Structure formats: structure tokens, C-alpha cells
PDB file of C-alpha atoms and ligand atoms in Angstrom:
ATOM      1  CA  MET A  29     -72.159 -85.546 -43.629  1.00 95.00           C
ATOM      2  CA  TYR A  30     -72.392 -87.988 -40.785  1.00 96.00           C
ATOM      3  CA  LEU A  31     -74.824 -88.494 -37.938  1.00 96.00           C
ATOM      4  CA  ASP A  32     -73.039 -89.918 -34.917  1.00 96.00           C
ATOM      5  CA  LEU A  33     -75.515 -92.151 -33.112  1.00 95.00           C
ATOM      6  CA  ASP A  34     -73.243 -92.496 -30.082  1.00 94.00           C
ATOM      7  CA  ARG A  35     -73.018 -88.754 -29.556  1.00 95.00           C
ATOM      8  CA  THR A  36     -76.462 -87.521 -30.528  1.00 96.00           C
ATOM      9  CA  PRO A  37     -78.255 -86.501 -27.317  1.00 96.00           C
ATOM     10  CA  LEU A  38     -81.710 -87.865 -26.577  1.00 97.00           C
ATOM     11  CA  GLY A  39     -84.520 -85.562 -27.604  1.00 97.00           C
ATOM     12  CA  ARG A  40     -84.094 -82.648 -29.916  1.00 98.00           C
ATOM     13  CA  SER A  41     -80.819 -81.348 -31.325  1.00 98.00           C
ATOM     14  CA  GLU A  42     -79.417 -79.753 -34.459  1.00 97.00           C
ATOM     15  CA  LEU A  43     -77.053 -81.253 -36.993  1.00 98.00           C
ATOM     16  CA  GLY A  44     -75.075 -78.975 -39.288  1.00 97.00           C
ATOM     17  CA  ILE A  45     -74.620 -80.292 -42.829  1.00 98.00           C
ATOM     18  CA  THR A  46     -71.976 -79.223 -45.339  1.00 97.00           C
ATOM     19  CA  GLY A  47     -70.687 -81.329 -48.166  1.00 97.00           C
ATOM     20  CA  LYS A  48     -70.828 -82.277 -51.804  1.00 97.00           C
ATOM     21  CA  VAL A  49     -72.879 -84.956 -53.520  1.00 97.00           C
ATOM     22  CA  ALA A  50     -72.752 -86.159 -57.131  1.00 96.00           C
ATOM     23  CA  LEU A  51     -76.221 -85.902 -58.696  1.00 96.00           C
ATOM     24  CA  GLY A  52     -75.962 -87.949 -61.905  1.00 91.00           C
ATOM     25  CA  LEU A  53     -79.080 -86.371 -63.437  1.00 94.00           C
ATOM     26  CA  GLY A  54     -77.756 -86.168 -66.968  1.00 90.00           C
ATOM     27  CA  GLU A  55     -76.773 -83.549 -69.495  1.00 89.00           C
ATOM     28  CA  GLY A  56     -77.466 -79.901 -68.756  1.00 90.00           C
ATOM     29  CA  ARG A  57     -78.155 -80.599 -65.087  1.00 94.00           C
ATOM     30  CA  ALA A  58     -75.708 -79.663 -62.365  1.00 96.00           C
ATOM     31  CA  PRO A  59     -73.334 -82.653 -62.065  1.00 96.00           C
ATOM     32  CA  GLU A  60     -72.892 -82.131 -58.346  1.00 96.00           C
ATOM     33  CA  ALA A  61     -74.462 -80.162 -55.543  1.00 97.00           C
ATOM     34  CA  THR A  62     -72.916 -78.466 -52.554  1.00 98.00           C
ATOM     35  CA  LEU A  63     -75.269 -78.893 -49.605  1.00 98.00           C
ATOM     36  CA  SER A  64     -75.441 -76.696 -46.553  1.00 98.00           C
ATOM     37  CA  GLY A  65     -77.835 -76.039 -43.717  1.00 98.00           C
ATOM     38  CA  GLU A  66     -79.141 -77.629 -40.561  1.00 98.00           C
ATOM     39  CA  LEU A  67     -81.293 -80.628 -39.854  1.00 98.00           C
ATOM     40  CA  THR A  68     -83.359 -81.002 -36.698  1.00 98.00           C
ATOM     41  CA  LEU A  69     -82.796 -84.350 -35.014  1.00 98.00           C
ATOM     42  CA  GLN A  70     -85.304 -86.118 -32.808  1.00 97.00           C
ATOM     43  CA  ASN A  71     -83.525 -88.894 -30.971  1.00 97.00           C
ATOM     44  CA  LEU A  72     -86.075 -91.400 -29.643  1.00 94.00           C
ATOM     45  CA  GLU A  73     -83.376 -93.919 -28.770  1.00 88.00           C
ATOM     46  CA  SER A  74     -84.683 -96.737 -31.006  1.00 91.00           C
ATOM     47  CA  ARG A  75     -84.746 -94.361 -33.939  1.00 92.00           C
ATOM     48  CA  VAL A  76     -83.504 -90.925 -34.901  1.00 95.00           C
ATOM     49  CA  LEU A  77     -85.489 -88.647 -37.160  1.00 95.00           C
ATOM     50  CA  ALA A  78     -83.703 -85.980 -39.176  1.00 97.00           C
ATOM     51  CA  ALA A  79     -85.730 -83.312 -40.933  1.00 97.00           C
ATOM     52  CA  GLY A  80     -85.250 -79.846 -42.327  1.00 97.00           C
ATOM     53  CA  THR A  81     -84.527 -77.933 -45.494  1.00 98.00           C
ATOM     54  CA  LEU A  82     -80.996 -77.715 -46.855  1.00 98.00           C
ATOM     55  CA  GLN A  83     -79.703 -75.364 -49.532  1.00 98.00           C
ATOM     56  CA  ALA A  84     -78.112 -76.883 -52.598  1.00 98.00           C
ATOM     57  CA  SER A  85     -75.955 -75.092 -55.132  1.00 97.00           C
ATOM     58  CA  GLY A  86     -74.334 -76.229 -58.320  1.00 97.00           C
ATOM     59  CA  THR A  87     -73.505 -75.188 -61.866  1.00 97.00           C
ATOM     60  CA  ALA A  88     -76.233 -75.921 -64.395  1.00 96.00           C
ATOM     61  CA  GLU A  89     -76.721 -75.216 -68.089  1.00 96.00           C
ATOM     62  CA  CYS A  90     -79.442 -72.721 -69.054  1.00 96.00           C
ATOM     63  CA  ALA A  91     -82.255 -74.492 -70.921  1.00 94.00           C
ATOM     64  CA  ARG A  92     -82.616 -71.530 -73.304  1.00 95.00           C
ATOM     65  CA  CYS A  93     -79.142 -70.070 -73.987  1.00 96.00           C
ATOM     66  CA  LEU A  94     -77.032 -73.080 -72.877  1.00 94.00           C
ATOM     67  CA  ALA A  95     -74.723 -70.886 -70.767  1.00 95.00           C
ATOM     68  CA  ALA A  96     -73.408 -72.291 -67.496  1.00 96.00           C
ATOM     69  CA  PHE A  97     -74.813 -70.459 -64.490  1.00 96.00           C
ATOM     70  CA  PRO A  98     -74.913 -70.923 -60.709  1.00 96.00           C
ATOM     71  CA  LEU A  99     -78.129 -72.662 -59.642  1.00 96.00           C
ATOM     72  CA  THR A 100     -79.423 -72.860 -56.066  1.00 96.00           C
ATOM     73  CA  TRP A 101     -82.433 -74.778 -54.822  1.00 97.00           C
ATOM     74  CA  ASP A 102     -84.062 -75.897 -51.587  1.00 98.00           C
ATOM     75  CA  VAL A 103     -83.770 -79.524 -50.547  1.00 98.00           C
ATOM     76  CA  PRO A 104     -86.433 -80.797 -48.143  1.00 97.00           C
ATOM     77  CA  VAL A 105     -85.025 -83.660 -46.086  1.00 97.00           C
ATOM     78  CA  GLU A 106     -86.887 -86.203 -44.024  1.00 95.00           C
ATOM     79  CA  LEU A 107     -85.106 -89.359 -43.022  1.00 94.00           C
ATOM     80  CA  MET A 108     -85.083 -91.839 -40.202  1.00 94.00           C
ATOM     81  CA  VAL A 109     -82.251 -93.916 -38.803  1.00 94.00           C
ATOM     82  CA  LEU A 110     -83.748 -97.096 -37.419  1.00 92.00           C
ATOM     83  CA  ARG A 111     -81.574 -98.609 -34.700  1.00 89.00           C
ATOM     84  CA  ASP A 112     -83.778-101.599 -34.008  1.00 80.00           C
ATOM     85  CA  THR A 113     -83.126-103.479 -37.227  1.00 66.00           C
ATOM     86  CA  HIS A 114     -85.836-106.072 -36.490  1.00 68.00           C
ATOM     87  CA  SER A 115     -88.556-103.504 -36.660  1.00 62.00           C
ATOM     88  CA  ASP A 116     -89.969-102.849 -40.104  1.00 62.00           C
ATOM     89  CA  GLU A 117     -91.978 -99.750 -39.365  1.00 61.00           C
ATOM     90  CA  ARG A 118     -92.315 -97.302 -42.187  1.00 60.00           C
ATOM     91  CA  GLU A 119     -93.574 -93.780 -42.132  1.00 59.00           C
ATOM     92  CA  GLY A 120     -94.818 -92.682 -45.531  1.00 64.00           C
ATOM     93  CA  GLU A 121     -92.135 -91.374 -47.799  1.00 67.00           C
ATOM     94  CA  THR A 122     -89.491 -91.031 -45.116  1.00 79.00           C
ATOM     95  CA  LEU A 123     -86.122 -92.385 -46.190  1.00 87.00           C
ATOM     96  CA  LEU A 124     -84.984 -95.211 -43.956  1.00 90.00           C
ATOM     97  CA  ILE A 125     -81.444 -96.018 -42.922  1.00 92.00           C
ATOM     98  CA  MET A 126     -80.853 -99.133 -40.828  1.00 91.00           C
ATOM     99  CA  GLN A 127     -77.953 -98.796 -38.434  1.00 92.00           C
ATOM    100  CA  ARG A 128     -77.544 -99.666 -34.766  1.00 92.00           C
ATOM    101  CA  ASP A 129     -74.706 -97.398 -33.666  1.00 92.00           C
ATOM    102  CA  GLY A 130     -71.638 -95.474 -34.732  1.00 95.00           C
ATOM    103  CA  GLU A 131     -71.502 -92.907 -37.483  1.00 96.00           C
ATOM    104  CA  VAL A 132     -74.237 -92.973 -40.092  1.00 96.00           C
ATOM    105  CA  ASP A 133     -73.161 -91.825 -43.544  1.00 96.00           C
ATOM    106  CA  LEU A 134     -75.959 -89.563 -44.795  1.00 97.00           C
ATOM    107  CA  ALA A 135     -74.443 -88.904 -48.236  1.00 96.00           C
ATOM    108  CA  ASP A 136     -76.623 -91.345 -50.224  1.00 95.00           C
ATOM    109  CA  ALA A 137     -79.868 -90.245 -48.594  1.00 95.00           C
ATOM    110  CA  LEU A 138     -79.021 -86.564 -49.037  1.00 97.00           C
ATOM    111  CA  ARG A 139     -78.012 -87.156 -52.653  1.00 96.00           C
ATOM    112  CA  GLU A 140     -81.456 -88.667 -53.243  1.00 95.00           C
ATOM    113  CA  CYS A 141     -83.193 -85.706 -51.585  1.00 96.00           C
ATOM    114  CA  ALA A 142     -81.150 -83.198 -53.612  1.00 97.00           C
ATOM    115  CA  ALA A 143     -81.891 -85.033 -56.887  1.00 96.00           C
ATOM    116  CA  LEU A 144     -85.629 -85.262 -56.099  1.00 95.00           C
ATOM    117  CA  ALA A 145     -85.818 -81.554 -55.366  1.00 97.00           C
ATOM    118  CA  TYR A 146     -83.884 -80.529 -58.492  1.00 97.00           C
ATOM    119  CA  PRO A 147     -85.852 -77.841 -60.388  1.00 94.00           C
ATOM    120  CA  GLN A 148     -87.823 -79.054 -63.451  1.00 90.00           C
ATOM    121  CA  SER A 149     -86.721 -76.280 -65.740  1.00 86.00           C
ATOM    122  CA  THR A 150     -83.616 -74.226 -65.244  1.00 93.00           C
ATOM    123  CA  VAL A 151     -82.949 -70.907 -66.944  1.00 95.00           C
ATOM    124  CA  CYS A 152     -80.081 -68.555 -66.167  1.00 95.00           C
ATOM    125  CA  ARG A 153     -82.644 -65.799 -65.510  1.00 94.00           C
ATOM    126  CA  GLU A 154     -86.418 -65.383 -65.901  1.00 93.00           C
ATOM    127  CA  ASP A 155     -86.158 -63.206 -69.026  1.00 95.00           C
ATOM    128  CA  CYS A 156     -83.355 -65.106 -70.760  1.00 96.00           C
ATOM    129  CA  LYS A 157     -83.872 -64.538 -74.493  1.00 95.00           C
ATOM    130  CA  GLY A 158     -82.194 -67.773 -75.524  1.00 96.00           C
ATOM    131  CA  LEU A 159     -80.514 -68.499 -78.843  1.00 95.00           C
ATOM    132  CA  CYS A 160     -81.636 -67.398 -82.309  1.00 94.00           C
ATOM    133  CA  ALA A 161     -83.329 -70.315 -84.063  1.00 90.00           C
ATOM    134  CA  SER A 162     -81.640 -69.495 -87.395  1.00 91.00           C
ATOM    135  CA  CYS A 163     -78.079 -68.440 -86.561  1.00 94.00           C
ATOM    136  CA  GLY A 164     -77.639 -69.711 -82.997  1.00 93.00           C
ATOM    137  CA  ALA A 165     -76.467 -66.347 -81.602  1.00 94.00           C
ATOM    138  CA  ASP A 166     -77.067 -65.628 -77.926  1.00 95.00           C
ATOM    139  CA  LEU A 167     -79.872 -63.052 -78.071  1.00 95.00           C
ATOM    140  CA  ASN A 168     -79.047 -61.820 -74.556  1.00 94.00           C
ATOM    141  CA  GLY A 169     -76.128 -59.999 -76.171  1.00 92.00           C
ATOM    142  CA  GLY A 170     -78.474 -58.065 -78.485  1.00 93.00           C
ATOM    143  CA  PRO A 171     -80.269 -58.760 -81.779  1.00 92.00           C
ATOM    144  CA  CYS A 172     -78.343 -61.053 -84.112  1.00 92.00           C
ATOM    145  CA  GLY A 173     -79.261 -59.340 -87.379  1.00 89.00           C
ATOM    146  CA  CYS A 174     -81.468 -62.130 -88.719  1.00 90.00           C
ATOM    147  CA  VAL A 175     -84.593 -60.687 -90.334  1.00 74.00           C
ATOM    148  CA  GLU A 176     -87.921 -62.393 -89.947  1.00 66.00           C
ATOM    149  CA  GLU A 177     -89.199 -63.747 -93.270  1.00 62.00           C
ATOM    150  CA  PRO A 178     -91.517 -61.059 -94.705  1.00 61.00           C
ATOM    151  CA  VAL A 179     -94.997 -62.192 -95.762  1.00 60.00           C
ATOM    152  CA  ASP A 180     -95.224 -62.471 -99.550  1.00 65.00           C
ATOM    153  CA  PRO A 181     -97.136 -59.303-100.621  1.00 65.00           C
ATOM    154  CA  ARG A 182     -99.073 -61.281-103.275  1.00 68.00           C
ATOM    155  CA  TRP A 183    -100.861 -63.223-100.511  1.00 62.00           C
ATOM    156  CA  ALA A 184    -101.320 -60.327 -98.087  1.00 62.00           C
ATOM    157  CA  ASP A 185    -104.371 -58.823 -99.841  1.00 63.00           C
ATOM    158  CA  LEU A 186    -106.361 -62.066-100.197  1.00 58.00           C
ATOM    159  CA  PRO A 187    -109.683 -61.979 -98.325  1.00 59.00           C
TER     160      PRO A 187
HETATM  161 ZN1   ZN B 222     -80.031 -68.352 -70.437  1.00 58.95          ZN
HETATM  162 ZN1   ZN B 223     -80.018 -64.975 -85.792  1.00 58.95          ZN
END
């Protein structure tokens, strides 16, 4: 995942991205993401803007049933390689990389984008039934046999 400043044509071009980044987001989250997609480059000579939406995929743990499942999510990317290192211009939230020429390693910036875009809550599927609170069985495989505590009949008739 490199952007070659010496070979990027002036003006607009496309940069294909494929590679893996470690996410380090903690337990239950996908430990790493495989990124793929294209970024649109705008080469203005003193700086190169790279923007687009990449696809990330990884293996996460379901928040309800704890099963490992394949997770995919969109990763919006907006970064700028500043070639004039004396300039300190900033554009909002755009990630800045200072480098004059040669190959720019995008891995750190893309890792940050992928981590920022990581979904808040991850379930293996919308209607995942999760685990039984009493016996821990995976309820997606059918009812576990636990009976709900019946209401004591002596209290049921009270006004
Ligand atoms: Zn699940
Ligand atoms: Zn149960």
C-alpha cells in the first residue's frame, strides 16, 4: 500500500489498494483488516490528495453469541501527502503525511481510517438470538430447554 510520488501523474489518477493492516482494537474486534478498493489521487505537485472509500474485511466476534464471523465494513479515506515540508497547511480532519518524494507508505494512515470506521456494534446477523442467560447455550441452534421462572400463583391474584 504505497503511493509513489515519483510516478504519480499530475492531475487526477487512480490508486489501487490491497493489503492487510493490524487494527489493535481489543477483544472481540477483528484483529486485522484486509483492505481493498481504489483511491482517487489529485496530484497538485506540492501535495497529493488521496480520497475514496475502501472495503475492509476481517473476522470479528459476535456481540451476542460470541461466534466468530466474517465482518465487512466501508472505510472512508481522506489523506494528503504534503511535499513542501515547510508548509503547515491543514485541511480539517484530513490525515497529513509529510514526504518530499519516493514511495509513501500508506499503511499507518489506512490503519487509522479502518479503525475509525470500525462498526460500533457487531452481530453475526441482525436476528442473532444470542446465548441463554442461564445455561449459556447458543439459542440460534434452537431452544435450550430452560424454562422461564413461573410467577408464584399466590401473588398472581392480588389486586
Ligand atoms: Zn451471533
Ligand atoms: Zn438455557
